[in-house]
Coordinates of N, CA and C in Angstrom, one line a residue:
S1 N 39.9 -18.6 27.2 CA 39.9 -19.8 28.1 C 40.2 -19.3 29.6
S2 N 39.9 -20.2 30.5 CA 40.1 -19.8 31.9 C 41.6 -19.6 32.2
Q3 N 42.4 -20.3 31.5 CA 43.9 -20.2 31.7 C 44.4 -18.8 31.5
D4 N 43.9 -18.2 30.4 CA 44.3 -16.8 30.0 C 43.9 -15.8 31.1
V5 N 42.7 -16.0 31.6 CA 42.3 -15.1 32.7 C 43.1 -15.2 33.9
A6 N 43.4 -16.5 34.3 CA 44.2 -16.7 35.5 C 45.6 -16.1 35.4
S7 N 46.2 -16.2 34.2 CA 47.6 -15.7 34.0 C 47.6 -14.2 34.1
G8 N 46.4 -13.6 33.9 CA 46.4 -12.1 34.0 C 47.2 -11.4 32.9
G9 N 47.4 -12.0 31.8 CA 48.3 -11.4 30.8 C 47.7 -10.1 30.3
D10 N 46.4 -10.1 30.0 CA 45.8 -8.9 29.4 C 45.7 -7.8 30.4
T11 N 45.3 -8.1 31.6 CA 45.2 -7.0 32.6 C 46.5 -6.4 32.9
A12 N 47.5 -7.2 33.0 CA 48.9 -6.7 33.2 C 49.3 -5.7 32.1
Q13 N 48.9 -6.0 30.9 CA 49.2 -5.2 29.8 C 48.5 -3.8 29.9
E14 N 47.3 -3.9 30.4 CA 46.5 -2.6 30.5 C 47.1 -1.7 31.6
E15 N 47.5 -2.4 32.7 CA 48.1 -1.6 33.8 C 49.4 -1.0 33.4
G16 N 50.2 -1.8 32.6 CA 51.5 -1.3 32.1 C 51.3 -0.3 31.0
K17 N 51.3 1.0 31.4 CA 51.1 2.1 30.4 C 52.3 2.1 29.4
T18 N 52.0 2.7 28.2 CA 53.1 2.9 27.3 C 53.9 4.1 27.7
E19 N 55.1 3.9 28.0 CA 55.9 5.1 28.5 C 56.7 5.7 27.3
L20 N 56.5 7.0 27.1 CA 57.2 7.7 26.0 C 58.1 8.7 26.6
V21 N 59.4 8.6 26.2 CA 60.4 9.5 26.7 C 60.6 10.6 25.7
V22 N 60.4 11.9 26.1 CA 60.5 13.0 25.2 C 61.7 13.9 25.6
F23 N 62.7 14.0 24.7 CA 63.8 14.9 24.9 C 63.5 16.2 24.2
A24 N 63.5 17.3 25.0 CA 63.1 18.6 24.4 C 64.0 19.8 24.9
A25 N 64.2 20.7 24.0 CA 65.0 21.9 24.3 C 64.4 22.6 25.5
A26 N 65.3 23.2 26.4 CA 64.8 23.8 27.7 C 63.8 24.8 27.5
S27 N 63.8 25.6 26.4 CA 62.9 26.6 26.2 C 61.4 26.1 26.0
L28 N 61.3 24.8 25.8 CA 59.9 24.2 25.7 C 59.3 23.8 27.0
T29 N 60.1 23.9 28.1 CA 59.6 23.3 29.4 C 58.2 23.7 29.8
E30 N 57.9 25.0 29.8 CA 56.6 25.5 30.2 C 55.5 24.9 29.4
A31 N 55.6 25.1 28.1 CA 54.5 24.7 27.2 C 54.3 23.1 27.1
L32 N 55.4 22.4 27.0 CA 55.3 20.9 26.9 C 54.8 20.3 28.2
T33 N 55.2 20.8 29.3 CA 54.8 20.2 30.6 C 53.2 20.3 30.6
Q34 N 52.7 21.5 30.3 CA 51.3 21.7 30.3 C 50.6 20.8 29.2
L35 N 51.1 20.7 28.0 CA 50.5 19.9 27.0 C 50.6 18.4 27.3
G36 N 51.7 18.0 28.0 CA 51.9 16.6 28.4 C 50.8 16.2 29.3
E37 N 50.5 17.1 30.3 CA 49.4 16.8 31.3 C 48.1 16.6 30.6
E38 N 47.8 17.5 29.6 CA 46.5 17.4 28.9 C 46.5 16.1 28.1
Y39 N 47.6 15.7 27.5 CA 47.7 14.6 26.6 C 47.4 13.3 27.4
M40 N 48.0 13.2 28.6 CA 47.9 12.0 29.5 C 46.4 11.9 30.0
V41 N 45.7 13.0 30.1 CA 44.3 12.9 30.5 C 43.5 12.3 29.3
E42 N 43.8 12.8 28.1 CA 43.1 12.3 26.9 C 43.5 10.9 26.6
H43 N 44.8 10.5 26.9 CA 45.3 9.2 26.6 C 45.8 8.5 27.9
P44 N 44.9 8.0 28.7 CA 45.3 7.4 30.0 C 46.2 6.2 29.9
D45 N 46.4 5.7 28.7 CA 47.2 4.5 28.5 C 48.7 4.9 28.2
V46 N 48.9 6.3 28.2 CA 50.3 6.7 27.9 C 50.8 7.5 29.1
S47 N 52.1 7.2 29.3 CA 52.8 7.9 30.4 C 54.0 8.7 29.7
L48 N 54.0 10.0 29.8 CA 55.0 10.8 29.2 C 56.1 11.2 30.2
V49 N 57.4 11.0 29.8 CA 58.5 11.4 30.7 C 59.3 12.4 29.9
F50 N 59.5 13.6 30.4 CA 60.2 14.6 29.7 C 61.7 14.8 30.2
N51 N 62.6 15.1 29.3 CA 64.0 15.4 29.7 C 64.3 16.7 29.0
F52 N 64.3 17.8 29.7 CA 64.6 19.2 29.2 C 66.0 19.5 29.4
D53 N 66.7 20.0 28.4 CA 68.1 20.4 28.5 C 68.5 21.2 27.2
S54 N 69.7 21.6 27.2 CA 70.2 22.3 25.9 C 70.2 21.2 24.8
S55 N 69.9 21.7 23.6 CA 69.8 20.7 22.5 C 71.1 20.0 22.3
G56 N 72.2 20.6 22.5 CA 73.5 19.9 22.3 C 73.7 18.8 23.3
T57 N 73.3 19.0 24.6 CA 73.4 18.0 25.6 C 72.5 16.8 25.3
L58 N 71.3 17.1 24.8 CA 70.3 16.1 24.5 C 70.8 15.2 23.3
K59 N 71.4 15.9 22.3 CA 72.0 15.2 21.2 C 73.0 14.2 21.6
T60 N 73.9 14.6 22.5 CA 75.0 13.8 23.0 C 74.4 12.6 23.8
Q61 N 73.3 12.8 24.6 CA 72.7 11.7 25.4 C 72.1 10.7 24.4
I62 N 71.4 11.1 23.4 CA 70.8 10.2 22.4 C 71.9 9.4 21.7
Q63 N 73.0 10.1 21.3 CA 74.1 9.4 20.7 C 74.7 8.4 21.5
E64 N 74.7 8.6 22.9 CA 75.4 7.7 23.8 C 74.4 6.6 24.2
G65 N 73.2 6.5 23.6 CA 72.3 5.4 23.8 C 71.2 5.6 24.8
A66 N 70.9 6.8 25.2 CA 69.8 7.1 26.2 C 68.5 6.7 25.5
D67 N 67.5 6.2 26.3 CA 66.2 5.9 25.7 C 65.5 7.2 25.4
C68 N 65.1 7.4 24.1 CA 64.4 8.6 23.7 C 63.5 8.2 22.6
D69 N 62.2 8.6 22.7 CA 61.2 8.3 21.7 C 61.0 9.4 20.7
V70 N 61.0 10.7 21.3 CA 60.7 11.9 20.5 C 61.8 12.9 20.9
F71 N 62.4 13.6 19.9 CA 63.4 14.6 20.2 C 62.9 15.9 19.5
I72 N 62.9 17.0 20.3 CA 62.6 18.3 19.8 C 63.7 19.2 20.1
S73 N 64.4 19.7 19.0 CA 65.6 20.5 19.2 C 65.3 22.0 18.9
A74 N 66.1 22.8 19.5 CA 65.9 24.3 19.3 C 66.6 24.8 18.1
A75 N 67.2 23.9 17.3 CA 67.8 24.3 16.0 C 67.9 23.1 15.2
P76 N 67.9 23.3 13.8 CA 68.1 22.1 12.9 C 69.4 21.4 13.1
K77 N 70.4 22.1 13.6 CA 71.8 21.5 13.6 C 71.8 20.2 14.4
Q78 N 71.3 20.2 15.7 CA 71.4 19.1 16.5 C 70.6 17.9 16.0
M79 N 69.5 18.2 15.3 CA 68.7 17.1 14.7 C 69.4 16.6 13.5
N80 N 70.0 17.5 12.7 CA 70.8 17.1 11.5 C 71.9 16.2 11.8
Q81 N 72.6 16.5 13.0 CA 73.7 15.7 13.4 C 73.3 14.2 13.7
L82 N 72.1 14.0 14.1 CA 71.6 12.6 14.4 C 70.8 12.0 13.2
D83 N 70.6 12.8 12.1 CA 69.8 12.3 11.0 C 70.6 11.9 9.8
A84 N 70.5 10.7 9.4 CA 71.3 10.2 8.2 C 71.1 11.1 7.0
Q85 N 69.9 11.7 7.0 CA 69.6 12.6 5.8 C 69.8 14.1 6.2
G86 N 70.7 14.3 7.2 CA 70.9 15.7 7.7 C 71.9 16.5 7.0
G87 N 72.4 15.9 5.8 CA 73.3 16.7 5.0 C 74.7 16.9 5.6
E88 N 75.4 18.0 5.4 CA 76.7 18.2 5.8 C 76.9 18.1 7.4
E89 N 75.8 18.6 8.1 CA 75.9 18.6 9.5 C 75.9 17.2 10.1
N90 N 75.5 16.2 9.3 CA 75.6 14.8 9.8 C 77.0 14.3 9.6
S91 N 78.0 14.9 10.3 CA 79.4 14.6 10.1 C 79.9 13.3 10.7
E92 N 79.1 12.8 11.7 CA 79.6 11.6 12.4 C 78.9 10.3 11.9
G93 N 78.1 10.5 10.8 CA 77.4 9.3 10.3 C 76.4 8.7 11.2
L94 N 75.8 9.5 12.1 CA 74.8 9.0 13.0 C 73.5 8.8 12.3
D95 N 72.7 7.8 12.8 CA 71.5 7.4 12.1 C 70.4 7.1 13.2
F96 N 70.0 8.1 13.9 CA 69.0 7.9 15.0 C 67.6 8.4 14.7
V97 N 67.5 9.2 13.7 CA 66.2 9.9 13.4 C 65.4 9.1 12.3
D98 N 64.1 8.9 12.7 CA 63.2 8.4 11.7 C 62.8 9.5 10.8
S99 N 63.6 9.7 9.7 CA 63.4 10.9 8.8 C 62.0 11.2 8.3
A100 N 61.3 10.1 8.1 CA 59.9 10.2 7.6 C 59.0 10.9 8.6
T101 N 59.3 10.9 9.9 CA 58.5 11.6 10.9 C 58.9 13.0 11.2
R102 N 60.1 13.4 10.6 CA 60.6 14.7 11.0 C 59.8 15.9 10.4
L103 N 59.6 16.9 11.2 CA 58.9 18.1 10.8 C 59.5 19.3 11.5
N104 N 59.3 20.5 10.9 CA 59.6 21.7 11.6 C 58.4 22.1 12.4
L105 N 58.5 22.0 13.7 CA 57.3 22.1 14.6 C 57.0 23.6 14.9
L106 N 58.0 24.3 15.3 CA 57.8 25.7 15.8 C 58.9 26.6 15.3
E107 N 58.6 27.9 15.5 CA 59.6 28.9 15.2 C 59.6 29.9 16.4
N108 N 60.8 30.2 16.9 CA 61.0 31.2 17.9 C 61.4 32.5 17.2
K109 N 61.3 33.6 17.8 CA 61.7 34.9 17.2 C 62.9 35.5 18.0
V110 N 63.8 36.0 17.3 CA 64.9 36.8 18.0 C 64.3 38.2 18.1
I111 N 64.3 38.7 19.4 CA 63.6 40.0 19.6 C 64.5 41.0 20.4
L112 N 64.1 42.2 20.4 CA 64.7 43.3 21.1 C 63.8 43.6 22.3
A113 N 64.3 43.4 23.5 CA 63.5 43.6 24.7 C 64.1 44.7 25.6
V114 N 63.3 45.4 26.3 CA 63.7 46.6 27.1 C 63.2 46.4 28.5
P115 N 63.9 47.0 29.5 CA 63.4 47.0 30.9 C 62.1 47.8 31.0
E116 N 61.5 47.7 32.2 CA 60.3 48.4 32.5 C 60.6 49.9 32.3
E117 N 59.6 50.6 31.7 CA 59.6 52.1 31.4 C 60.5 52.4 30.2
N118 N 61.3 51.4 29.7 CA 62.2 51.6 28.5 C 62.9 53.0 28.6
P119 N 63.8 53.1 29.6 CA 64.5 54.4 29.9 C 65.1 55.1 28.7
K120 N 65.7 54.3 27.8 CA 66.3 55.0 26.6 C 65.3 55.1 25.4
G121 N 64.1 54.7 25.6 CA 63.1 54.8 24.5 C 63.5 54.1 23.2
V122 N 64.1 52.9 23.4 CA 64.5 52.1 22.2 C 63.3 51.4 21.6
E123 N 63.1 51.6 20.3 CA 61.8 51.1 19.7 C 62.0 50.1 18.6
T124 N 63.2 50.2 17.9 CA 63.4 49.3 16.7 C 64.9 48.8 16.7
F125 N 65.1 47.8 15.9 CA 66.5 47.4 15.6 C 67.2 48.4 14.8
D126 N 66.5 49.1 13.9 CA 67.2 50.2 13.1 C 67.7 51.3 14.1
Q127 N 66.9 51.6 15.1 CA 67.3 52.7 16.0 C 68.4 52.2 16.9
L128 N 68.3 50.9 17.3 CA 69.4 50.3 18.2 C 70.7 50.4 17.4
A129 N 70.7 50.1 16.2 CA 72.0 50.2 15.4 C 72.6 51.6 15.4
E130 N 71.8 52.6 15.3 CA 72.3 54.0 15.3 C 72.8 54.3 16.7
L131 N 72.0 54.0 17.7 CA 72.4 54.3 19.1 C 73.7 53.6 19.5
L132 N 73.9 52.3 19.0 CA 75.1 51.6 19.4 C 76.3 52.3 18.7
K133 N 76.1 52.7 17.4 CA 77.2 53.3 16.7 C 77.6 54.6 17.3
S134 N 76.6 55.3 17.9 CA 76.9 56.6 18.5 C 77.2 56.5 20.0
G135 N 77.2 55.2 20.5 CA 77.6 55.0 21.8 C 76.7 55.5 22.9
E136 N 75.4 55.5 22.6 CA 74.4 56.1 23.6 C 73.7 55.1 24.5
I137 N 73.9 53.8 24.2 CA 73.2 52.8 25.0 C 74.1 51.6 25.4
M138 N 73.6 50.8 26.4 CA 74.2 49.6 26.7 C 73.3 48.4 26.3
L139 N 73.8 47.5 25.6 CA 73.1 46.3 25.0 C 73.6 45.0 25.7
A140 N 72.7 44.2 26.1 CA 73.1 42.8 26.6 C 72.9 41.9 25.5
M141 N 73.9 40.9 25.3 CA 73.8 39.9 24.2 C 74.4 38.6 24.7
G142 N 74.1 37.6 24.0 CA 74.7 36.3 24.3 C 76.2 36.2 23.8
N143 N 76.9 35.3 24.5 CA 78.3 35.0 24.0 C 78.3 34.4 22.6
S144 N 79.4 34.5 21.9 CA 79.4 34.0 20.6 C 79.3 32.5 20.4
D145 N 79.4 31.8 21.6 CA 79.3 30.3 21.5 C 77.9 29.8 21.8
V146 N 77.0 30.7 22.0 CA 75.6 30.3 22.2 C 74.7 30.8 21.1
P147 N 73.7 30.1 20.7 CA 72.9 30.5 19.5 C 72.4 31.9 19.5
V148 N 71.9 32.4 20.7 CA 71.3 33.7 20.7 C 72.4 34.8 20.4
G149 N 73.6 34.5 20.9 CA 74.7 35.4 20.6 C 75.1 35.3 19.1
Q150 N 75.0 34.2 18.5 CA 75.3 34.0 17.1 C 74.3 34.7 16.2
Y151 N 73.0 34.7 16.6 CA 71.9 35.4 15.9 C 72.2 36.9 16.0
T152 N 72.6 37.4 17.2 CA 72.9 38.8 17.4 C 74.1 39.2 16.5
Q153 N 75.1 38.4 16.4 CA 76.2 38.7 15.5 C 75.8 38.9 14.1
K154 N 74.8 38.0 13.7 CA 74.3 38.2 12.3 C 73.5 39.5 12.1
I155 N 72.8 39.9 13.2 CA 72.1 41.2 13.2 C 73.2 42.3 13.1
F156 N 74.3 42.2 13.8 CA 75.3 43.2 13.7 C 75.9 43.3 12.3
S157 N 76.1 42.2 11.7 CA 76.7 42.2 10.3 C 75.6 42.8 9.3
Y158 N 74.3 42.5 9.6 CA 73.3 43.1 8.7 C 73.3 44.6 8.8
Y159 N 73.6 45.2 10.0 CA 73.6 46.6 10.1 C 75.1 47.2 10.0
R160 N 76.0 46.3 9.6 CA 77.4 46.7 9.5 C 77.9 47.3 10.8
I161 N 77.6 46.7 11.9 CA 78.1 47.1 13.2 C 79.3 46.3 13.5
D162 N 80.4 47.0 13.8 CA 81.7 46.3 14.2 C 81.6 46.0 15.7
E163 N 81.5 44.7 16.1 CA 81.3 44.4 17.5 C 82.5 44.9 18.4
A164 N 83.7 44.8 17.9 CA 84.9 45.3 18.6 C 84.8 46.8 18.9
A165 N 84.3 47.5 17.9 CA 84.2 49.0 17.9 C 83.2 49.5 19.0
V166 N 82.2 48.7 19.2 CA 81.2 49.1 20.2 C 81.3 48.3 21.5
A167 N 82.4 47.6 21.7 CA 82.6 46.7 22.8 C 82.3 47.3 24.2
T168 N 82.6 48.6 24.4 CA 82.4 49.3 25.6 C 80.9 49.5 25.9
H169 N 80.0 49.2 24.9 CA 78.6 49.4 25.1 C 77.8 48.1 25.0
L170 N 78.6 47.0 25.2 CA 78.0 45.6 25.2 C 78.3 44.9 26.5
T171 N 77.3 44.1 27.0 CA 77.6 43.2 28.1 C 77.1 41.8 27.6
Y172 N 77.7 40.8 28.1 CA 77.5 39.4 27.6 C 76.9 38.5 28.6
G173 N 76.1 37.5 28.1 CA 75.6 36.4 29.0 C 76.0 35.1 28.4
S174 N 76.3 34.1 29.3 CA 76.7 32.8 28.8 C 75.5 32.0 28.4
N175 N 74.3 32.4 28.6 CA 73.1 31.8 28.0 C 72.0 32.9 27.9
V176 N 70.9 32.5 27.3 CA 69.9 33.5 27.0 C 69.2 34.0 28.3
K177 N 69.2 33.1 29.3 CA 68.6 33.5 30.6 C 69.4 34.6 31.3
E178 N 70.7 34.5 31.2 CA 71.6 35.6 31.8 C 71.3 36.9 31.1
V179 N 71.2 36.9 29.8 CA 70.9 38.1 29.0 C 69.5 38.7 29.5
T180 N 68.6 37.8 29.6 CA 67.2 38.2 30.0 C 67.2 38.8 31.4
T181 N 68.0 38.3 32.3 CA 68.1 38.8 33.7 C 68.7 40.2 33.7
Q182 N 69.7 40.4 32.8 CA 70.3 41.8 32.8 C 69.3 42.8 32.3
V183 N 68.4 42.4 31.4 CA 67.4 43.4 31.0 C 66.3 43.5 32.1
S184 N 65.9 42.4 32.7 CA 64.9 42.5 33.8 C 65.4 43.4 34.9
E185 N 66.6 43.3 35.2 CA 67.2 44.1 36.3 C 67.6 45.5 35.9
A186 N 67.3 45.9 34.6 CA 67.7 47.2 34.1 C 69.2 47.5 34.3
A187 N 70.0 46.5 34.2 CA 71.4 46.7 34.2 C 71.9 47.2 32.9
V188 N 71.0 47.0 31.9 CA 71.3 47.5 30.5 C 70.1 48.2 30.0
D189 N 70.2 48.9 28.8 CA 69.1 49.6 28.2 C 68.2 48.7 27.4
C190 N 68.8 47.6 26.9 CA 68.0 46.7 26.1 C 68.8 45.4 25.9
G191 N 68.2 44.4 25.4 CA 68.9 43.1 25.2 C 68.3 42.3 24.0
I192 N 69.1 41.5 23.4 CA 68.6 40.7 22.3 C 68.4 39.2 22.8
I193 N 67.2 38.8 22.8 CA 66.8 37.5 23.4 C 65.7 36.8 22.5
Y194 N 65.1 35.8 23.0 CA 64.0 35.1 22.2 C 62.7 35.6 22.7
A195 N 61.7 35.5 21.9 CA 60.3 35.9 22.2 C 59.8 35.2 23.4
T196 N 60.2 33.9 23.5 CA 59.7 33.0 24.6 C 60.3 33.5 26.0
D197 N 61.6 33.9 25.9 CA 62.2 34.3 27.2 C 61.6 35.7 27.6
A198 N 61.3 36.5 26.7 CA 60.7 37.8 27.0 C 59.4 37.5 27.7
F199 N 58.6 36.6 27.1 CA 57.3 36.3 27.7 C 57.4 35.7 29.1
S200 N 58.3 34.8 29.3 CA 58.5 34.2 30.6 C 58.9 35.2 31.7
A201 N 59.7 36.2 31.3 CA 60.2 37.2 32.2 C 59.3 38.4 32.3
G202 N 58.3 38.5 31.5 CA 57.4 39.6 31.5 C 58.0 40.9 30.9
L203 N 58.9 40.7 30.0 CA 59.6 41.9 29.4 C 58.8 42.4 28.2
T204 N 59.0 43.7 27.9 CA 58.4 44.4 26.8 C 59.2 44.1 25.5
V205 N 58.6 43.5 24.5 CA 59.2 43.3 23.2 C 58.9 44.5 22.3
V206 N 60.0 45.2 21.9 CA 59.8 46.4 21.0 C 60.0 46.1 19.6
D207 N 60.7 45.1 19.2 CA 60.9 44.8 17.8 C 61.3 43.3 17.6
K208 N 60.9 42.7 16.5 CA 61.3 41.3 16.1 C 62.3 41.4 14.9
A209 N 63.3 40.6 15.0 CA 64.3 40.5 13.9 C 63.6 39.7 12.8
T210 N 63.9 40.2 11.6 CA 63.4 39.5 10.4 C 64.3 38.4 10.0
A211 N 63.8 37.5 9.1 CA 64.7 36.4 8.6 C 65.9 37.0 7.8
D212 N 65.7 38.1 7.2 CA 66.8 38.8 6.5 C 67.9 39.2 7.5
M213 N 67.6 39.5 8.7 CA 68.6 40.0 9.6 C 69.4 38.8 10.2
C214 N 68.7 37.7 10.5 CA 69.5 36.7 11.2 C 69.0 35.3 10.9
G215 N 68.2 35.1 9.9 CA 67.7 33.8 9.6 C 66.5 33.4 10.5
Q216 N 66.0 32.2 10.4 CA 64.9 31.8 11.3 C 65.3 30.9 12.4
V217 N 64.6 30.9 13.5 CA 64.9 30.0 14.6 C 63.9 28.9 14.6
I218 N 64.3 27.8 14.0 CA 63.4 26.7 13.7 C 63.6 25.5 14.7
Y219 N 62.5 25.0 15.3 CA 62.6 23.9 16.2 C 62.1 22.6 15.5
P220 N 63.0 21.7 15.0 CA 62.5 20.5 14.4 C 62.1 19.4 15.4
A221 N 61.2 18.5 15.1 CA 60.9 17.4 16.0 C 60.8 16.1 15.1
A222 N 61.1 15.0 15.8 CA 61.1 13.7 15.1 C 61.0 12.6 16.1
V223 N 60.5 11.4 15.6 CA 60.5 10.2 16.3 C 61.9 9.6 16.1
M224 N 62.5 9.0 17.1 CA 63.8 8.3 17.0 C 63.6 6.9 16.5
K225 N 64.6 6.4 15.7 CA 64.5 5.1 15.0 C 64.4 4.0 16.0
N226 N 65.1 4.1 17.2 CA 65.1 3.0 18.1 C 64.1 3.2 19.2
S227 N 63.0 4.0 18.9 CA 61.9 4.1 19.8 C 61.3 2.7 20.1
A228 N 61.0 2.5 21.4 CA 60.3 1.2 21.7 C 58.9 1.2 21.3
N229 N 58.3 2.4 21.2 CA 56.9 2.6 20.8 C 56.7 3.6 19.7
P230 N 57.1 3.3 18.5 CA 57.1 4.3 17.4 C 55.7 4.8 17.1
E231 N 54.7 3.9 17.2 CA 53.4 4.4 16.8 C 52.8 5.4 17.8
A232 N 53.0 5.1 19.1 CA 52.6 6.0 20.2 C 53.4 7.3 20.1
A233 N 54.7 7.2 19.8 CA 55.5 8.4 19.6 C 55.0 9.3 18.5
K234 N 54.7 8.6 17.4 CA 54.2 9.4 16.2 C 52.8 10.1 16.6
A235 N 52.0 9.4 17.3 CA 50.7 9.9 17.7 C 50.9 11.2 18.6
F236 N 51.9 11.1 19.5 CA 52.1 12.3 20.3 C 52.7 13.5 19.5
L237 N 53.6 13.1 18.5 CA 54.1 14.2 17.6 C 53.0 14.8 16.8
D238 N 52.1 14.0 16.3 CA 50.9 14.5 15.6 C 50.1 15.5 16.5
F239 N 49.9 15.1 17.7 CA 49.2 15.9 18.7 C 49.8 17.3 18.8
L240 N 51.2 17.4 18.8 CA 51.9 18.6 19.0 C 51.7 19.6 17.8
S241 N 51.2 19.0 16.7 CA 50.9 19.9 15.5 C 49.5 20.3 15.4
T242 N 48.6 19.9 16.4 CA 47.2 20.3 16.3 C 47.1 21.7 16.7
D243 N 45.9 22.3 16.3 CA 45.6 23.7 16.7 C 45.6 23.9 18.2
E244 N 45.1 22.9 18.9 CA 45.1 23.0 20.3 C 46.5 23.1 20.9
A245 N 47.4 22.3 20.4 CA 48.8 22.4 20.9 C 49.5 23.7 20.5
L246 N 49.3 24.1 19.2 CA 49.9 25.3 18.7 C 49.4 26.5 19.5
A247 N 48.2 26.5 19.9 CA 47.7 27.6 20.7 C 48.4 27.8 22.0
C248 N 48.8 26.6 22.6 CA 49.5 26.6 23.9 C 51.0 27.1 23.6
F249 N 51.6 26.7 22.5 CA 52.9 27.2 22.2 C 52.9 28.7 21.9
E250 N 51.9 29.1 21.2 CA 51.8 30.6 20.9 C 51.6 31.4 22.1
A251 N 50.9 30.9 23.1 CA 50.7 31.6 24.4 C 52.0 32.0 25.1
V252 N 53.0 31.2 24.9 CA 54.3 31.5 25.6 C 55.4 32.1 24.6
G253 N 54.9 32.5 23.4 CA 55.8 33.3 22.6 C 56.3 32.6 21.3
F254 N 55.9 31.3 21.1 CA 56.3 30.6 19.9 C 55.4 31.0 18.7
S255 N 55.9 30.7 17.5 CA 55.0 30.9 16.3 C 55.0 29.5 15.6
P256 N 53.9 29.2 14.9 CA 53.8 27.9 14.3 C 54.8 27.8 13.2

């Protein structure tokens, strides 16, 4: 009827795009920004807003009531803390995750990176263990309170390396970017970081840690229960699992 046209109800709805708020681990910034731009071209009715930060900070923001449609964490822990089906790690009884939509989206790799020219000729984790024990190299690693440092400690225990005994041959970073910088500047002979950080910094990766050495670095993703647009959120999550999206993630160092 003419009344409907006059009120402009339908046209206003078309102009008002569906806004999706995506909370994602900082390591995803590069790939997700690019994929988001492609997605908005293909879906002109959707407007994506990204919030990139550490997974722990994002978890806290969601818990405190921040608007979030999709959460992608750099470890299962932060997702489990928000997921009623998250097992022991759901210690606060939080129920923010639509568990039916949850999936393991990506895997990062813990790797051994060297500066340009690889001055000490370090080529494998096996060799690193020997050189550390004999005190012939300097290794940069993350502090014990950040995940990359915790993965490194697991690698030490795999090789029976006593961290205290080799302390004079270690330098520390308070996050993975600091460790990466030490390697880039050749302040150390090698460093243990993620494949994605090595890619971003243009560093040479000489070896990848196996699951036996330190477990897997899994990035889970899910739609949040209080999403204002759950169907659109699920559609975007589905897109992130397509071959097209995975190729973009792989280009910056992730594995499917």
